[in-house]
XYZ file of C-alpha atoms in Angstrom:
689
model
C 18.198 6.471 75.096
C 16.833 2.849 76.504
C 20.463 0.833 76.401
C 18.134 -2.511 75.386
C 17.241 -0.972 72.470
C 20.337 0.110 71.129
C 22.086 -3.384 71.986
C 19.245 -5.065 70.037
C 19.870 -3.131 67.344
C 23.672 -3.796 66.846
C 22.825 -7.302 66.947
C 19.939 -7.238 64.616
C 22.283 -6.010 61.381
C 20.828 -2.771 60.690
C 18.980 -0.320 61.908
C 16.117 1.980 60.480
C 14.236 4.999 61.038
C 10.846 6.311 59.518
C 10.264 8.226 56.974
C 9.302 11.576 59.530
C 12.280 13.770 60.939
C 12.755 13.298 64.372
C 15.251 14.878 67.029
C 18.908 12.803 66.355
C 18.294 11.345 69.958
C 14.616 10.012 69.235
C 15.404 9.231 65.683
C 17.993 6.963 66.473
C 15.553 4.922 69.119
C 13.448 5.300 66.136
C 15.299 3.507 64.154
C 16.783 0.910 66.422
C 12.614 -0.070 66.774
C 11.861 -0.474 63.412
C 14.955 -2.572 62.667
C 15.433 -3.008 58.529
C 11.664 -2.688 57.440
C 11.412 1.118 56.708
C 11.608 1.464 52.833
C 12.812 5.285 52.064
C 14.556 6.015 55.491
C 17.790 7.463 56.403
C 19.136 3.076 57.582
C 22.718 3.388 60.033
C 24.718 0.390 60.338
C 27.872 0.494 62.816
C 31.148 -1.042 62.691
C 33.565 -1.536 65.092
C 36.652 -3.197 63.241
C 36.409 -0.623 60.354
C 35.601 -2.814 57.886
C 32.456 -4.560 58.357
C 29.471 -3.615 59.920
C 27.300 -5.332 62.967
C 24.842 -6.116 60.185
C 27.089 -7.941 58.208
C 28.202 -5.680 55.233
C 31.806 -4.810 54.064
C 33.106 -1.691 52.691
C 35.072 0.878 51.723
C 35.783 4.205 52.834
C 36.901 7.213 50.560
C 36.607 10.963 52.319
C 32.929 10.732 54.131
C 32.024 8.480 51.864
C 31.329 4.407 51.914
C 30.766 1.506 49.758
C 29.252 -1.784 50.368
C 31.940 -4.340 49.096
C 30.291 -7.745 50.275
C 27.722 -9.222 52.561
C 27.953 -11.935 55.233
C 24.768 -11.683 56.982
C 21.483 -13.929 57.012
C 18.700 -11.559 56.466
C 16.697 -12.347 53.597
C 14.603 -8.749 53.799
C 17.785 -6.329 53.347
C 17.950 -2.826 53.856
C 20.967 -1.089 52.788
C 22.151 1.475 55.405
C 22.590 4.693 54.195
C 25.378 5.806 56.789
C 27.945 3.780 58.393
C 28.997 4.644 61.597
C 32.850 3.905 62.618
C 33.961 3.490 66.312
C 38.008 4.606 66.490
C 40.258 4.801 69.451
C 41.943 8.493 70.067
C 45.183 8.069 71.487
C 46.166 11.517 70.786
C 45.912 13.002 74.476
C 49.040 11.022 75.383
C 50.048 9.879 78.958
C 49.544 13.086 81.791
C 51.448 13.347 85.001
C 52.667 9.566 84.797
C 48.908 8.382 85.143
C 47.882 5.570 82.588
C 44.376 6.952 81.018
C 42.453 4.373 78.526
C 42.403 6.036 74.531
C 39.269 8.086 74.080
C 36.675 6.137 71.689
C 34.924 8.376 69.357
C 32.452 7.123 66.158
C 33.213 8.648 62.428
C 29.958 8.699 60.373
C 29.972 7.649 56.915
C 27.362 8.027 54.013
C 26.693 4.893 51.684
C 26.604 5.917 48.019
C 27.414 3.075 46.376
C 27.288 -0.999 46.163
C 30.589 -1.922 44.051
C 30.657 -4.605 41.309
C 30.116 -8.229 42.305
C 28.629 -7.025 46.182
C 25.816 -9.305 46.120
C 26.291 -11.627 43.253
C 25.790 -15.311 43.909
C 23.696 -14.749 47.028
C 20.828 -17.441 47.333
C 19.433 -15.945 50.683
C 18.200 -12.487 49.900
C 14.562 -11.959 48.965
C 13.953 -8.762 48.837
C 16.459 -5.268 48.859
C 15.180 -1.872 49.968
C 17.778 0.740 49.092
C 16.791 4.378 50.564
C 17.178 8.040 49.682
C 15.915 11.260 50.054
C 16.807 14.267 52.570
C 17.637 14.171 55.958
C 16.276 17.464 58.578
C 19.085 19.343 57.624
C 18.303 19.248 54.243
C 20.997 17.379 53.009
C 20.542 14.615 50.640
C 21.788 11.498 51.218
C 21.188 7.832 49.894
C 22.157 5.360 47.423
C 23.823 6.820 43.929
C 25.199 4.158 42.362
C 24.714 0.365 41.945
C 27.664 -1.456 40.550
C 28.059 -3.885 37.365
C 26.375 -7.809 38.735
C 25.943 -6.561 42.495
C 23.062 -8.723 42.585
C 23.835 -11.192 39.342
C 21.902 -14.563 40.026
C 20.699 -13.782 43.400
C 17.830 -16.735 42.780
C 15.994 -15.716 45.596
C 15.713 -12.063 45.152
C 11.989 -11.209 44.435
C 11.799 -7.463 45.023
C 13.926 -4.870 44.135
C 13.075 -0.930 45.752
C 16.037 1.605 44.249
C 16.417 4.735 46.134
C 15.025 8.152 44.489
C 18.922 9.150 44.610
C 19.979 6.333 42.495
C 21.920 7.676 39.004
C 23.637 4.765 37.739
C 22.829 0.748 37.880
C 25.930 -1.049 36.098
C 25.894 -3.665 33.659
C 24.181 -6.571 34.423
C 22.886 -5.617 38.138
C 20.068 -7.703 38.370
C 20.946 -9.986 35.936
C 19.580 -13.829 36.143
C 17.246 -13.178 39.235
C 15.002 -15.798 37.875
C 12.435 -14.762 41.091
C 12.438 -11.093 40.100
C 8.767 -10.223 40.377
C 8.662 -6.736 41.502
C 10.782 -3.434 41.170
C 10.024 -0.107 42.008
C 11.593 3.305 42.155
C 11.114 5.931 44.553
C 9.387 8.928 43.448
C 11.753 12.105 41.876
C 14.785 9.455 40.359
C 15.371 11.420 37.412
C 17.051 8.082 35.455
C 15.013 5.467 36.124
C 11.185 4.517 36.038
C 9.322 0.792 36.417
C 7.084 0.266 33.803
C 5.000 -2.913 33.607
C 7.466 -4.245 36.377
C 10.475 -3.590 34.414
C 13.460 -1.268 35.284
C 13.918 1.658 32.467
C 16.531 4.066 31.967
C 15.788 7.263 30.477
C 16.883 11.136 29.395
C 14.753 13.770 30.406
C 16.214 15.764 27.726
C 13.560 17.920 25.751
C 13.079 16.254 22.387
C 14.838 12.734 23.362
C 13.086 10.953 25.743
C 14.732 8.105 25.167
C 14.593 4.569 26.691
C 17.221 1.938 27.325
C 14.998 -1.281 28.926
C 17.797 -2.501 31.986
C 16.061 -5.493 33.362
C 12.905 -7.430 32.644
C 11.140 -8.932 35.486
C 12.120 -12.536 35.261
C 9.949 -14.276 38.488
C 6.439 -12.458 36.733
C 5.605 -15.965 34.547
C 4.299 -14.137 31.408
C 4.971 -16.122 27.723
C 5.128 -12.908 25.646
C 7.308 -9.569 25.921
C 5.925 -6.480 23.957
C 6.992 -3.190 24.780
C 4.670 -1.007 26.759
C 2.530 1.562 25.113
C 4.616 4.431 27.150
C 7.457 3.400 25.338
C 6.410 2.030 22.381
C 8.034 4.474 19.874
C 11.156 5.861 22.514
C 12.916 2.524 23.319
C 15.944 2.387 21.749
C 18.216 -0.183 23.328
C 17.939 -3.781 25.126
C 20.999 -3.095 28.001
C 23.229 -6.330 28.372
C 21.407 -9.025 30.302
C 18.226 -7.790 30.372
C 16.405 -11.249 29.569
C 18.971 -13.543 30.887
C 17.447 -16.455 32.349
C 14.183 -15.565 31.564
C 12.187 -19.278 32.307
C 8.713 -18.089 31.052
C 8.969 -16.321 28.303
C 8.564 -18.260 24.638
C 8.247 -14.755 22.476
C 9.645 -11.116 22.301
C 8.423 -8.048 20.077
C 11.018 -5.220 19.632
C 9.317 -1.729 18.308
C 11.159 -0.549 15.075
C 12.933 2.099 17.368
C 15.437 -0.666 18.885
C 18.843 0.316 17.596
C 20.946 -1.811 19.460
C 20.806 -4.953 21.946
C 23.334 -5.630 24.460
C 25.774 -9.018 25.005
C 23.867 -11.686 26.977
C 20.462 -9.845 26.245
C 18.926 -12.917 26.089
C 21.306 -15.522 27.187
C 19.577 -19.039 28.653
C 16.086 -18.085 27.682
C 15.199 -21.794 27.875
C 11.858 -20.940 26.535
C 11.983 -18.593 23.499
C 11.209 -19.652 20.541
C 10.568 -16.075 18.457
C 11.928 -13.125 18.890
C 11.418 -10.231 16.193
C 14.552 -8.131 15.908
C 13.133 -4.284 13.784
C 14.581 -3.446 10.196
C 16.602 -1.084 12.497
C 18.675 -2.702 14.639
C 22.312 -2.116 14.158
C 24.175 -3.824 17.224
C 24.005 -6.979 18.163
C 25.925 -8.074 21.259
C 28.188 -11.366 22.291
C 26.215 -13.978 23.251
C 22.611 -12.273 22.572
C 20.917 -15.985 22.662
C 23.467 -18.358 23.716
C 21.758 -21.260 25.444
C 18.469 -20.544 24.166
C 17.704 -24.446 23.001
C 13.982 -23.557 22.123
C 15.102 -21.057 19.004
C 14.167 -22.393 15.662
C 14.538 -19.693 13.491
C 16.288 -16.008 13.273
C 16.230 -13.527 10.816
C 18.872 -10.598 11.721
C 17.782 -7.389 9.880
C 20.220 -5.581 7.226
C 21.760 -3.274 9.582
C 24.061 -6.592 11.438
C 26.769 -6.729 9.785
C 28.817 -8.895 12.090
C 27.430 -12.062 14.082
C 29.338 -11.506 17.527
C 31.126 -14.160 19.121
C 28.456 -16.810 20.639
C 25.728 -14.949 18.916
C 23.947 -18.531 18.830
C 25.798 -20.204 20.767
C 24.124 -23.801 21.933
C 20.695 -22.843 19.995
C 20.351 -26.734 19.906
C 16.746 -26.263 17.862
C 17.939 -23.670 15.354
C 17.230 -24.742 12.274
C 16.938 -21.501 9.792
C 19.172 -18.757 9.760
C 18.046 -15.512 7.769
C 21.360 -13.303 7.163
C 21.517 -10.148 4.986
C 23.792 -9.740 2.120
C 25.097 -6.951 4.218
C 26.692 -9.102 6.818
C 30.687 -9.185 6.698
C 31.977 -11.163 9.659
C 30.713 -14.353 10.908
C 32.450 -14.491 14.796
C 33.968 -17.268 17.015
C 31.547 -19.632 18.153
C 28.957 -17.784 16.495
C 27.023 -21.012 15.623
C 28.881 -23.455 18.370
C 26.040 -26.295 19.160
C 23.276 -25.297 16.644
C 22.834 -29.400 16.344
C 19.825 -28.996 14.512
C 21.273 -26.737 11.929
C 22.035 -29.017 8.281
C 22.341 -26.339 5.581
C 23.583 -23.011 5.690
C 24.822 -20.557 2.894
C 27.367 -17.946 4.152
C 26.627 -14.535 2.422
C 27.907 -13.350 -0.203
C 29.964 -10.272 1.174
C 31.116 -12.235 4.487
C 35.236 -12.105 4.706
C 35.829 -13.529 8.143
C 34.656 -17.181 9.323
C 35.364 -17.000 13.316
C 36.843 -19.751 15.320
C 35.144 -22.773 15.869
C 31.763 -20.528 14.547
C 30.305 -24.347 13.112
C 31.984 -26.910 15.893
C 29.195 -29.360 17.299
C 26.923 -28.529 14.507
C 26.501 -32.022 14.700
C 23.409 -32.284 11.482
C 25.054 -29.765 9.288
C 25.683 -31.407 6.092
C 26.324 -28.649 3.154
C 28.024 -25.343 3.860
C 28.200 -22.923 1.125
C 31.352 -20.745 1.526
C 31.592 -17.709 -0.815
C 35.014 -16.477 -2.878
C 35.190 -13.489 -0.473
C 35.900 -15.414 2.682
C 39.140 -14.954 2.899
C 39.650 -15.624 6.799
C 38.840 -19.386 8.136
C 39.529 -19.698 11.912
C 40.521 -22.800 13.738
C 37.967 -25.672 14.262
C 35.411 -24.048 12.259
C 33.477 -27.608 11.660
C 34.875 -29.648 14.327
C 32.613 -32.632 15.035
C 30.431 -32.594 11.690
C 30.542 -33.950 8.464
C 29.816 -31.481 6.249
C 30.548 -30.568 2.965
C 32.016 -27.521 1.751
C 30.705 -26.113 -1.391
C 32.619 -23.057 -2.911
C 34.372 -22.288 -5.834
C 38.257 -23.585 -6.866
C 40.945 -22.171 -6.032
C 39.059 -20.158 -3.128
C 40.391 -20.037 1.123
C 37.146 -22.135 1.446
C 38.697 -24.736 -0.874
C 42.211 -24.463 0.432
C 40.650 -24.981 4.272
C 38.159 -28.140 3.352
C 41.555 -29.821 1.619
C 43.608 -28.674 5.029
C 41.344 -30.139 7.414
C 39.875 -33.102 5.291
C 36.424 -31.736 4.225
C 34.070 -32.742 1.864
C 34.182 -30.542 -1.659
C 31.598 -29.503 -4.317
C 32.465 -27.513 -6.792
C 30.615 -23.946 -7.056
C 30.801 -21.178 -9.398
C 30.034 -17.304 -8.523
C 27.030 -15.801 -9.665
C 27.470 -12.000 -9.905
C 24.498 -9.668 -10.224
C 24.764 -5.990 -11.031
C 22.924 -2.976 -11.293
C 25.111 -1.647 -14.697
C 26.233 -3.380 -17.418
C 29.741 -1.809 -16.260
C 29.623 -3.896 -13.354
C 30.724 -1.758 -11.359
C 27.846 -2.248 -8.999
C 27.169 -5.244 -7.227
C 23.933 -6.003 -5.688
C 24.724 -9.653 -4.869
C 26.936 -13.550 -5.295
C 26.070 -15.868 -4.650
C 27.732 -19.315 -4.770
C 25.887 -22.436 -7.043
C 26.919 -25.577 -7.325
C 27.371 -26.521 -10.611
C 24.563 -27.326 -12.922
C 22.280 -25.898 -10.520
C 20.133 -22.486 -10.735
C 20.637 -19.192 -8.960
C 18.421 -17.217 -7.666
C 17.897 -13.738 -8.273
C 18.263 -10.835 -5.803
C 15.053 -8.954 -5.035
C 15.500 -5.873 -6.260
C 13.283 -2.196 -5.658
C 10.343 -1.432 -8.491
C 10.499 1.278 -10.828
C 7.596 2.831 -11.681
C 7.082 3.039 -15.337
C 9.926 0.406 -15.993
C 10.103 -3.518 -16.517
C 13.035 -4.892 -15.239
C 14.925 -8.326 -16.932
C 18.519 -9.691 -16.415
C 21.119 -9.433 -18.971
C 21.610 -13.276 -19.186
C 20.659 -16.423 -18.043
C 21.551 -17.787 -15.046
C 20.158 -21.285 -15.069
C 21.963 -24.564 -15.130
C 25.612 -22.609 -14.222
C 28.373 -24.189 -15.840
C 31.294 -21.200 -14.610
C 31.287 -17.803 -13.526
C 28.732 -15.526 -14.811
C 28.346 -11.950 -14.458
C 24.718 -10.124 -15.286
C 22.947 -6.435 -14.946
C 20.123 -5.106 -14.480
C 18.092 -4.199 -18.048
C 15.086 -1.745 -17.763
C 12.454 -1.402 -20.281
C 10.251 1.465 -19.926
C 6.326 0.313 -20.193
C 2.890 1.851 -20.967
C -0.339 0.853 -20.040
C -2.751 -0.205 -22.104
C -6.494 -0.063 -20.149
C -9.028 -2.301 -21.865
C -12.546 -1.920 -20.944
C -15.680 -4.000 -21.185
C -18.676 -1.225 -20.561
C -21.325 -3.842 -21.273
C -20.229 -6.185 -18.734
C -18.674 -3.835 -16.985
C -14.832 -5.470 -17.009
C -11.665 -3.678 -17.198
C -7.836 -5.139 -17.620
C -4.487 -3.015 -17.759
C -1.859 -4.709 -19.914
C 1.638 -3.092 -19.297
C 3.352 -3.466 -22.986
C 7.069 -2.993 -23.343
C 7.843 0.490 -25.111
C 7.593 -0.061 -29.190
C 6.028 -3.687 -28.806
C 2.416 -4.472 -30.175
C -0.274 -5.034 -27.220
C -2.338 -8.444 -26.917
C -5.874 -7.569 -25.846
C -7.902 -10.151 -23.621
C -9.305 -13.086 -25.167
C -12.845 -12.372 -24.040
C -15.942 -14.163 -25.500
C -19.945 -13.869 -25.613
C -22.029 -16.312 -27.321
C -23.511 -15.002 -30.376
C -21.138 -12.021 -30.874
C -17.405 -11.046 -32.166
C -15.156 -8.383 -30.456
C -13.530 -5.459 -31.440
C -11.808 -2.299 -30.336
C -12.487 1.453 -30.766
C -8.558 1.412 -31.282
C -6.122 0.248 -33.781
C -3.776 -2.475 -31.511
C -1.556 -3.224 -34.350
C 0.212 -0.189 -33.773
C 3.501 -0.232 -31.876
C 2.932 1.008 -28.590
C 4.422 4.919 -27.621
C 2.581 5.829 -24.750
C -0.542 4.869 -22.489
C -3.934 4.574 -23.638
C -7.579 2.901 -23.397
C -9.120 0.891 -25.555
C -13.115 0.237 -25.584
C -14.531 -3.010 -26.468
C -17.668 -3.461 -29.168
C -19.030 -5.846 -29.533
C -20.698 -6.865 -33.106
C -23.759 -9.286 -33.717
C -23.012 -12.006 -35.634
C -26.734 -12.637 -37.388
C -27.520 -8.786 -37.368
C -24.391 -7.169 -37.399
C -26.188 -4.642 -34.811
C -23.124 -3.496 -32.712
C -23.380 -2.968 -28.757
C -21.186 0.402 -28.141
C -19.852 1.543 -24.955
C -22.799 3.013 -23.599
C -25.198 -0.439 -24.456
C -27.468 -1.937 -21.342
C -27.154 -5.102 -20.150
C -30.210 -7.018 -20.088
C -31.303 -8.201 -17.130
C -31.079 -11.970 -15.613
C -32.615 -14.576 -16.916
C -35.651 -15.548 -14.599
C -36.186 -11.869 -13.571
C -39.854 -11.097 -12.874
C -41.201 -7.660 -14.846
C -44.465 -6.099 -15.107
C -45.845 -4.005 -17.398
C -49.303 -2.183 -17.260
C -50.976 -5.590 -16.315
C -49.171 -7.662 -17.881
C -46.722 -9.953 -15.866
C -43.340 -11.201 -17.328
C -40.497 -12.977 -16.896
C -36.987 -12.994 -18.791
C -36.295 -16.243 -20.842
C -33.373 -14.846 -22.388
C -31.005 -12.529 -21.150
C -28.812 -12.835 -24.536
C -27.847 -8.999 -25.604
C -28.781 -9.204 -29.281
C -32.135 -10.902 -28.319
C -33.166 -10.295 -25.042
C -36.726 -12.292 -24.558
C -39.212 -12.508 -22.225
C -42.690 -14.955 -21.477
C -46.211 -13.850 -20.762
C -46.871 -15.423 -17.134
C -50.189 -13.719 -16.145
C -52.191 -10.947 -15.002
C -51.454 -8.443 -12.076
C -55.266 -8.048 -12.247
C -57.130 -10.538 -13.684
C -60.381 -9.192 -13.906
C -60.363 -8.105 -16.970
C -61.766 -8.894 -20.466
C -59.114 -7.423 -22.601
C -55.494 -9.014 -22.780
C -53.375 -7.848 -25.262
C -49.446 -9.894 -25.477
C -47.219 -7.342 -27.261
C -44.744 -8.177 -29.700
C -42.268 -6.355 -27.340
C -41.871 -5.144 -23.560
C -39.011 -2.217 -22.839
C -37.546 -2.596 -19.277
C -34.242 -1.013 -17.784
C -33.634 0.239 -21.186
C -33.589 -3.131 -23.210
C -36.159 -4.042 -25.659
C -37.288 -8.015 -25.069
C -39.500 -9.515 -27.567
C -42.585 -11.380 -25.880
C -42.275 -14.811 -27.213
C -44.036 -17.603 -25.513
C -46.942 -17.543 -23.403
C -46.323 -20.066 -20.458
C -47.965 -22.385 -19.150
C -50.790 -22.049 -16.961
C -50.713 -17.997 -17.669
C -54.637 -16.900 -17.164
C -55.655 -20.689 -16.523
C -59.336 -20.739 -14.606
C -59.503 -16.706 -15.414
C -63.517 -15.488 -15.403
C -63.419 -12.336 -16.452
C -60.774 -12.315 -19.884
C -63.143 -12.571 -23.227
C -60.703 -11.553 -26.061
C -57.002 -11.885 -26.345
C -54.575 -10.289 -28.955
C -51.653 -12.428 -29.259
C -48.957 -10.486 -30.835
C -46.583 -11.866 -33.679
C -43.617 -12.684 -32.195
C -44.784 -15.344 -30.379
C -43.466 -19.179 -31.106
C -45.328 -21.149 -28.487
C -48.576 -21.367 -26.203
C -47.675 -23.625 -23.300
C -50.088 -25.928 -21.683
C -53.276 -24.831 -20.142
C -52.188 -21.217 -21.077
C -56.157 -20.210 -21.341
C -57.632 -23.739 -20.061
C -60.803 -22.823 -18.238
C -60.994 -19.270 -19.548
C -65.194 -19.579 -19.605
C -65.491 -16.261 -21.384
C -62.692 -16.217 -23.777
C -64.623 -16.219 -27.398
C -62.154 -13.911 -29.248
C -58.614 -15.081 -29.663
C -56.125 -13.178 -32.482
C -53.379 -15.067 -33.605
C -51.126 -12.208 -35.441
C -47.794 -13.854 -34.946
C -46.856 -16.422 -38.062
C -44.582 -17.740 -36.277
C -45.939 -20.248 -33.384
C -45.048 -23.717 -33.621
C -46.768 -25.108 -30.696
C -49.496 -25.098 -28.979
C -48.971 -27.086 -26.059
C -51.979 -29.653 -24.581
C -55.255 -28.124 -23.675
C -53.741 -24.823 -23.877
C -57.067 -23.680 -25.193
C -59.785 -26.229 -23.409
C -62.634 -25.701 -21.687
C -63.007 -21.932 -23.437
C -66.450 -20.357 -24.573
C -68.165 -23.293 -26.279
C -68.459 -20.446 -29.560
C -65.013 -18.662 -28.953
C -63.937 -17.791 -32.906
C -60.061 -17.648 -33.513
C -58.572 -15.166 -36.084
C -55.378 -15.397 -38.088
C -54.128 -14.796 -41.407
C -55.530 -16.444 -44.407
C -51.626 -18.650 -44.827
C -51.776 -19.890 -41.271
C -55.623 -20.987 -41.091
C -55.257 -24.751 -42.034
C -51.902 -24.853 -40.015
C -53.544 -23.363 -36.953
C -56.862 -25.062 -37.027
C -54.684 -28.341 -36.558
C -52.684 -27.498 -33.650
C -56.194 -25.863 -31.988
C -57.326 -29.095 -31.969
C -54.407 -31.040 -30.186
C -54.624 -27.710 -27.801
C -58.259 -29.080 -26.802
C -60.556 -27.118 -28.854
C -62.309 -29.909 -30.275
C -64.254 -28.135 -33.561
C -61.993 -24.830 -33.735
C -63.831 -22.619 -35.346
C -60.748 -20.272 -37.424
C -61.357 -16.850 -39.206
C -59.144 -14.792 -41.287
C -57.817 -12.048 -39.874
């Protein structure tokens, strides 16, 4: 073997092999030449004192296995050795024949299987760590199995981590606060750890479970939001201790409904974190989970959280609103210490314990409500605050406030129960004297209306109320004519009040008697009765077309002038084909199942027509507008059958045939003769119809 290469290997801290399996002597040469750059290979390091390797690793030995306990080297790109060789002196040969012999030296090889707790914690020089494992030339598995707790904690320059396929245990906080960490890899074949979207997860491969735990988020990747990757959306159940600790960029975190546990310090010192969405199924939130998150402004804890652990929100300086459930029982030591923006706080009614310094240094806190059930209040809870304690006379909170020189304000307990025996409490709250209680939200019961048994407004004393459920029925009101439906809920045994629908010229009635007390669901249909004619519009009545709708019947064209269902009308506006000699304007026109009265002849309806010779105007026409028949040169015969014409406007019949004859009833001759003169006929000839 080349002695220069071997010497260089010892001086360079770590020696490695390539991934290929070589004869032993050749392998040693390859390791020396490759230095520490090979990933997934066997890496040797040698110790002459049995405590520290040439590469700077300190270690302990148990049997044939070694555990790395520390590092004093200066390598930035660090490969963890899989073997350590220790040189030992063998003195068992003794002194033969009086001659002096040097003790023999031999090397003992130890397999590196673990990194101890805190081994590299706080090392600021390491930028990359490679941990190897695999199968050697003899088919024997080698490599790192265990990474201890806080093994690389706060290694602030560490950017890349490669974990061996043989690693089966990674301790808590192993890579926590590694703020430069961008890249994590796990060698193929590892059955416990995976990297997904650059985050490290532990998973169980047991059939039917496949549950994942988030071990470490890559703090250095610069993302502003963390959403669970699709690969673990339905299987992530836990966020491990310190998983996001120290993230400098994350502003928003959304955890899926499957997460049940968030470990201690999970989001500690996430200085940019503004919002966190915690799942409703969460049952465990660890100590100091959000400690030091100075940008966090609001948080909602789900019902499953019964304890705010010590230091959970300590130092959350921007936190203004905390939404807690009625399931909460304990607020631990330092839980909200240093929350400088918190102004008011309502301790949920079932909380029994406020821990030491729970609200200390909450400088803006002016008011806190503490319920009767809070019987244990720790030391220094309100240190450095000017809070007023809202509490019940004689409560432990009142005693505590008096003993600590705090201002108090009288409250009363309002309790909400499910039953009249007051045995099943839903919620209780401390209400300032003279104020109103806020009833809890309760689940609806299909077919029933819920009310409370008494008033909880302007509270003057302790109050107990319970739920009262009243059976309800649905009365469905239908107006088919206007295509309207309204459902009214009515308490059992009460009369129903129908909708206040109106229609001009009509009176609304119903096809059901609405004066009886309601005892079942039923439907009532609208009946519209015309105030003048008495005609009713039943459920099958057809609604007239909208005003302005154009209608063509035969050769005549009309436009809807009134869509009043009691008196729908149209006006005659012209002809589809102007080349006809005879025109009849009828009494009525049917369209879409509705009969419309023809009451008006529109302006310019037949103006300048060159074909029409005869016009019959039926009895519903009331008005003939300006220039309706102006300049109809062939118009010689006009039958005015209507007796109700009140207007023949300017030039309605001007410039028609000079020998034109008008026919009407004897009773209308004089009246219409005068109107025709005003309509442009100088000397009208009017004969009896």
